[in-house]
PDB file of C-alpha atoms in Angstrom:
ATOM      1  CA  UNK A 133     -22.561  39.314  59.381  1.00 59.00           C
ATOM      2  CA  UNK A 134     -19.139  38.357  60.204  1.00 68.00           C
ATOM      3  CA  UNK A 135     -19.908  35.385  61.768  1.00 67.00           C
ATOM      4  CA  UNK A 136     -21.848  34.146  57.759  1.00 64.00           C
ATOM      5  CA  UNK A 137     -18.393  35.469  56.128  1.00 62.00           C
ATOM      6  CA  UNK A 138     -15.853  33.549  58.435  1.00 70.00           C
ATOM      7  CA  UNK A 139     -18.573  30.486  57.581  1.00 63.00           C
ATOM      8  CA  UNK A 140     -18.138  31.151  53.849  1.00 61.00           C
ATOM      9  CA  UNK A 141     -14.350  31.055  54.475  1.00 64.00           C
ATOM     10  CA  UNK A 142     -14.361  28.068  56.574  1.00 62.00           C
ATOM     11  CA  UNK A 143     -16.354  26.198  53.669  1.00 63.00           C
ATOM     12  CA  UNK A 144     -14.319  27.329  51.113  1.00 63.00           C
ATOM     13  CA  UNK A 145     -11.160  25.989  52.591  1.00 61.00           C
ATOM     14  CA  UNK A 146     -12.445  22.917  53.250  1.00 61.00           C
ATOM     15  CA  UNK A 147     -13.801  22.651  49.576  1.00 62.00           C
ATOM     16  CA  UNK A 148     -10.366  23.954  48.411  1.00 61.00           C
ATOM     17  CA  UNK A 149      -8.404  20.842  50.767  1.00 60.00           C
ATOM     18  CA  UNK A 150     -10.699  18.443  49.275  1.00 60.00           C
ATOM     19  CA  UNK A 151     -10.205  19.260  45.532  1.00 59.00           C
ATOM     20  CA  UNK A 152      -6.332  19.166  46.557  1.00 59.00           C
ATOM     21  CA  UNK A 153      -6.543  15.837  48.027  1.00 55.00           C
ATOM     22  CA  UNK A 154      -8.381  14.302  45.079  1.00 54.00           C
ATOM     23  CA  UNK A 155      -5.680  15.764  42.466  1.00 52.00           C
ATOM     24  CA  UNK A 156      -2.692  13.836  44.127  1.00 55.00           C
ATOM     25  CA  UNK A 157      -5.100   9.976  43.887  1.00 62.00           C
ATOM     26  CA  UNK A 158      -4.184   7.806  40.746  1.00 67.00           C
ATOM     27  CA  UNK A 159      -7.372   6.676  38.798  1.00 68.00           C
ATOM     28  CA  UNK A 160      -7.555   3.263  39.322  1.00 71.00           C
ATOM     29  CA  UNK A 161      -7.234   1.633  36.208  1.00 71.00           C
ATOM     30  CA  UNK A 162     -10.538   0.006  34.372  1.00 68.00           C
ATOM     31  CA  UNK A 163     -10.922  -3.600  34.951  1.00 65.00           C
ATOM     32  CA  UNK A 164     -10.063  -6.146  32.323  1.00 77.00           C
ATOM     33  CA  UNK A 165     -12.616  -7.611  29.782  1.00 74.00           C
ATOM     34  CA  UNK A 166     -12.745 -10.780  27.460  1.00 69.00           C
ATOM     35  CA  UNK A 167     -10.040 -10.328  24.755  1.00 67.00           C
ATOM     36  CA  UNK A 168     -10.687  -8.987  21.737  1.00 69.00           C
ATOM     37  CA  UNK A 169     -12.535 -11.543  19.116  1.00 63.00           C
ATOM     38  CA  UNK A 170     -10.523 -12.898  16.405  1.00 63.00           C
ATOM     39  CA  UNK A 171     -10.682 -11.617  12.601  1.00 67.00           C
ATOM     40  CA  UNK A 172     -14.013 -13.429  11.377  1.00 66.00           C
ATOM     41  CA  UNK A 173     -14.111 -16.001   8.883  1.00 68.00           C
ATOM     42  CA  UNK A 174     -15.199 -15.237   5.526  1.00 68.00           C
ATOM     43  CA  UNK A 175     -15.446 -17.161   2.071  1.00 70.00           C
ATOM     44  CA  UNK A 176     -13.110 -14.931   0.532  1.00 71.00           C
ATOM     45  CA  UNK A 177     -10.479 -15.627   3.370  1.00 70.00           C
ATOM     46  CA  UNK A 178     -11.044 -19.681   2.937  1.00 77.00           C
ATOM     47  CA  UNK A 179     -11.266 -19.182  -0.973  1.00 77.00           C
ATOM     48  CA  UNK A 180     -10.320 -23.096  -0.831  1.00 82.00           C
ATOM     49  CA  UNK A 181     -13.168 -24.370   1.072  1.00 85.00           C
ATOM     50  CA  UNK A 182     -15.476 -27.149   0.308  1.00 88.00           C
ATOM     51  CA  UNK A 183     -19.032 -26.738  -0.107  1.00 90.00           C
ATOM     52  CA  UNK A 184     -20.074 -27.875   3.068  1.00 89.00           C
ATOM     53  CA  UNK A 185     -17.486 -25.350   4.608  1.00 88.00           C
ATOM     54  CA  UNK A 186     -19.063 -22.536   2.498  1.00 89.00           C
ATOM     55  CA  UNK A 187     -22.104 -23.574   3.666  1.00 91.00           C
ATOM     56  CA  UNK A 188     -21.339 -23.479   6.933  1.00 86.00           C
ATOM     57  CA  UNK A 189     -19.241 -20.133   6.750  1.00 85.00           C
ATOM     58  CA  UNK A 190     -22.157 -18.503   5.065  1.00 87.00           C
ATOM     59  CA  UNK A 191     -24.939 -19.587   7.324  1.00 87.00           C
ATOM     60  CA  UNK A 192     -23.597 -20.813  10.807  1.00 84.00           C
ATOM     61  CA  UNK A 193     -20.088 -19.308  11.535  1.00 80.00           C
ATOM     62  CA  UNK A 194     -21.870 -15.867  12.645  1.00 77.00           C
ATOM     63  CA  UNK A 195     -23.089 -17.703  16.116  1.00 78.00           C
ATOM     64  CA  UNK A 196     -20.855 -21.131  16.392  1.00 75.00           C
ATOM     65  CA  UNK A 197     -17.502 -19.070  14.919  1.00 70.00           C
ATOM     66  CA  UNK A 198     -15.028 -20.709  12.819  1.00 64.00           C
ATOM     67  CA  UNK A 199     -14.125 -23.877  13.874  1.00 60.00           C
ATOM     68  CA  UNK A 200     -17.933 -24.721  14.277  1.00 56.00           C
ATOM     69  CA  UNK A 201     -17.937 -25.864  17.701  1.00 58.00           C
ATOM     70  CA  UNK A 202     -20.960 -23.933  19.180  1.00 55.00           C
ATOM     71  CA  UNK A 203     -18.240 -21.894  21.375  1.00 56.00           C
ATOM     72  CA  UNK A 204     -18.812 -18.390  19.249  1.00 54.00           C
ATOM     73  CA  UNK A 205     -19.220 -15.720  21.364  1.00 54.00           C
ATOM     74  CA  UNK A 206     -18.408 -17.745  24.491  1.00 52.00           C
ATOM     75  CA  UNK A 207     -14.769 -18.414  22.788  1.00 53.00           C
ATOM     76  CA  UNK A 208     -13.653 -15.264  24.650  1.00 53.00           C
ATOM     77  CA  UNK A 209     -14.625 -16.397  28.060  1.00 55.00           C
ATOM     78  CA  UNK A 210     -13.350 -19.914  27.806  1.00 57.00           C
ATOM     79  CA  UNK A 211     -10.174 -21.914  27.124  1.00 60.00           C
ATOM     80  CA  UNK A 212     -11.722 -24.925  24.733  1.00 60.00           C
ATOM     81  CA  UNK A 213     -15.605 -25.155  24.749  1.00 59.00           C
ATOM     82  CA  UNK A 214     -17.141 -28.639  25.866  1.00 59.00           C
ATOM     83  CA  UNK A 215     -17.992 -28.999  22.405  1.00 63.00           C
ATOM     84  CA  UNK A 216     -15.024 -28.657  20.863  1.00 65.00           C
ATOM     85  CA  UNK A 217     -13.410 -31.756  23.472  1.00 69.00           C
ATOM     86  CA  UNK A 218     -15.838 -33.890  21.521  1.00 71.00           C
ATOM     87  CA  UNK A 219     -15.092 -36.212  19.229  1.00 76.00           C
ATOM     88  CA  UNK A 220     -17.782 -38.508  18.751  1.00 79.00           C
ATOM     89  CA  UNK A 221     -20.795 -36.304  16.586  1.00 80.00           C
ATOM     90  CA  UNK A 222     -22.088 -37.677  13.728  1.00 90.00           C
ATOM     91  CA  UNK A 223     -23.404 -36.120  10.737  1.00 93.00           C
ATOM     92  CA  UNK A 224     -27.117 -37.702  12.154  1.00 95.00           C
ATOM     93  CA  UNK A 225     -26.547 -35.945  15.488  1.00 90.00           C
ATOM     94  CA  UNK A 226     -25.864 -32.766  13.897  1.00 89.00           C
ATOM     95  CA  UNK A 227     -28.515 -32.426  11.421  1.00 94.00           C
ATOM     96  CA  UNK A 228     -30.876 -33.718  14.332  1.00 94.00           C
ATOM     97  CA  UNK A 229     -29.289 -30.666  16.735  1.00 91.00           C
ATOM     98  CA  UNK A 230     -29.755 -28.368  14.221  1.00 92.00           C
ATOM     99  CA  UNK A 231     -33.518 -28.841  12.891  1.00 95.00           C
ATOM    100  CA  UNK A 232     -34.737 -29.590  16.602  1.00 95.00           C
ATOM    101  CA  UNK A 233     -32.471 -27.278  18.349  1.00 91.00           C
ATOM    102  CA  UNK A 234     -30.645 -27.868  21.017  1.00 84.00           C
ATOM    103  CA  UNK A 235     -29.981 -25.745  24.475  1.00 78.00           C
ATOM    104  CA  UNK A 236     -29.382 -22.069  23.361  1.00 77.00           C
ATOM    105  CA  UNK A 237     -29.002 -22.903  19.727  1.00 82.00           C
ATOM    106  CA  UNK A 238     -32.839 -22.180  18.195  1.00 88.00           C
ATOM    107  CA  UNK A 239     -34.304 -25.306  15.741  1.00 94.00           C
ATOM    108  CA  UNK A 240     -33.093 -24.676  11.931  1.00 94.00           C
ATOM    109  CA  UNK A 241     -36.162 -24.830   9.765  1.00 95.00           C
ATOM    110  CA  UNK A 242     -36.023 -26.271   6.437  1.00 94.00           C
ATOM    111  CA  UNK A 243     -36.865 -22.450   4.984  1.00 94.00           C
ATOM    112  CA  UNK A 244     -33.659 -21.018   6.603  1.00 94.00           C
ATOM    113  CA  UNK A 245     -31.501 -24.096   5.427  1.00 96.00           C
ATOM    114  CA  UNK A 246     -32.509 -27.197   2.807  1.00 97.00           C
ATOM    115  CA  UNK A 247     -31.804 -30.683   3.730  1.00 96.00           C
ATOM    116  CA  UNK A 248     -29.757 -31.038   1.198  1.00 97.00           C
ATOM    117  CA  UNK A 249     -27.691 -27.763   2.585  1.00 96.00           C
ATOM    118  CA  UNK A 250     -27.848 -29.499   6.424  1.00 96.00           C
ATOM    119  CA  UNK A 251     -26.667 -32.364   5.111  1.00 97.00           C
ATOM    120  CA  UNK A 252     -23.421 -30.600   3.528  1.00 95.00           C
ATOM    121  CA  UNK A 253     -23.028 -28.650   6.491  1.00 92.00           C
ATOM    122  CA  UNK A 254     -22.950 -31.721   9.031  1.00 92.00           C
ATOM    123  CA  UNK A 255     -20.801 -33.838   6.556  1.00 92.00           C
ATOM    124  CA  UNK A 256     -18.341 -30.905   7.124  1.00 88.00           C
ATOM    125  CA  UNK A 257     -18.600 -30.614  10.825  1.00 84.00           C
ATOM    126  CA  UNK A 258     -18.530 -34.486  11.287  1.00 84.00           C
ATOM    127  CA  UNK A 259     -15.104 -34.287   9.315  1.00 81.00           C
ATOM    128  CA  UNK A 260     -13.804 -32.543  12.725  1.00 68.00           C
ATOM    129  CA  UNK A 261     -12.932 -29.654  10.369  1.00 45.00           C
ATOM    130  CA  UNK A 262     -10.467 -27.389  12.576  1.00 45.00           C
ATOM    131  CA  UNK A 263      -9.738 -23.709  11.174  1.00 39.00           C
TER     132      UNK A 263
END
């Protein structure tokens, strides 16, 4: 019996040294994410825009964000997006990207947006609109 009780002791103590050593660590502090996104774009914060801008702001800023360069959600991660270095798309290039899709970005139908509406949109993107 004594021998179980100085093992109980034994145990405790080194239980009781261990929960001491752990109370004198500092946490290590959480690692860093992407920065926070910016405020979103809205039609009542660009209550001058065109209609191809409200067009755009309406149905495209959700994924390509503001200035309409495809970066959206990637715009945390990265400086400038390839996309936005370009200065050569035309309003036939985009209306082509966006009704036959083009790497992540899905095809457009015509039921989501009109040709007429596409057509806006591109004219407005072609313009090299900034925000």
């Amino acid at each position: 019996m004594r021998r179980g009780m100085i093992a109980l002791m034994g145990a405790a103590l080194v239980l009781a040294c261990a929960a001491c050593g752990r109370a004198s660590e500092t946490p290590t502090p959480a690692p860093k994410g992407p920065p926070p996104l910016p405020a979103p774009e809205t039609l009542s914060s660009r209550s001058a825009a065109g209609p191809g801008e409200k067009l755009y702001l309406a149905k495209c800023a959700m994924c390509h964000g503001p200035g309409g360069m495809g970066a959206g959600l990637l715009a945390r991660r990265m400086d400038q997006s390839l996309l936005e270095k370009r200065t050569d798309l035309t309003v036939d290039y985009v209306v082509q990207a966006a009704r036959m899709g083009i790497g992540n970005m899905p095809a457009i139908p015509r039921g989501e947006v009109s040709d007429a509406e596409l057509q806006q949109i591109a004219e407005h993107l072609a313009k090299g609109a900034k925000p």
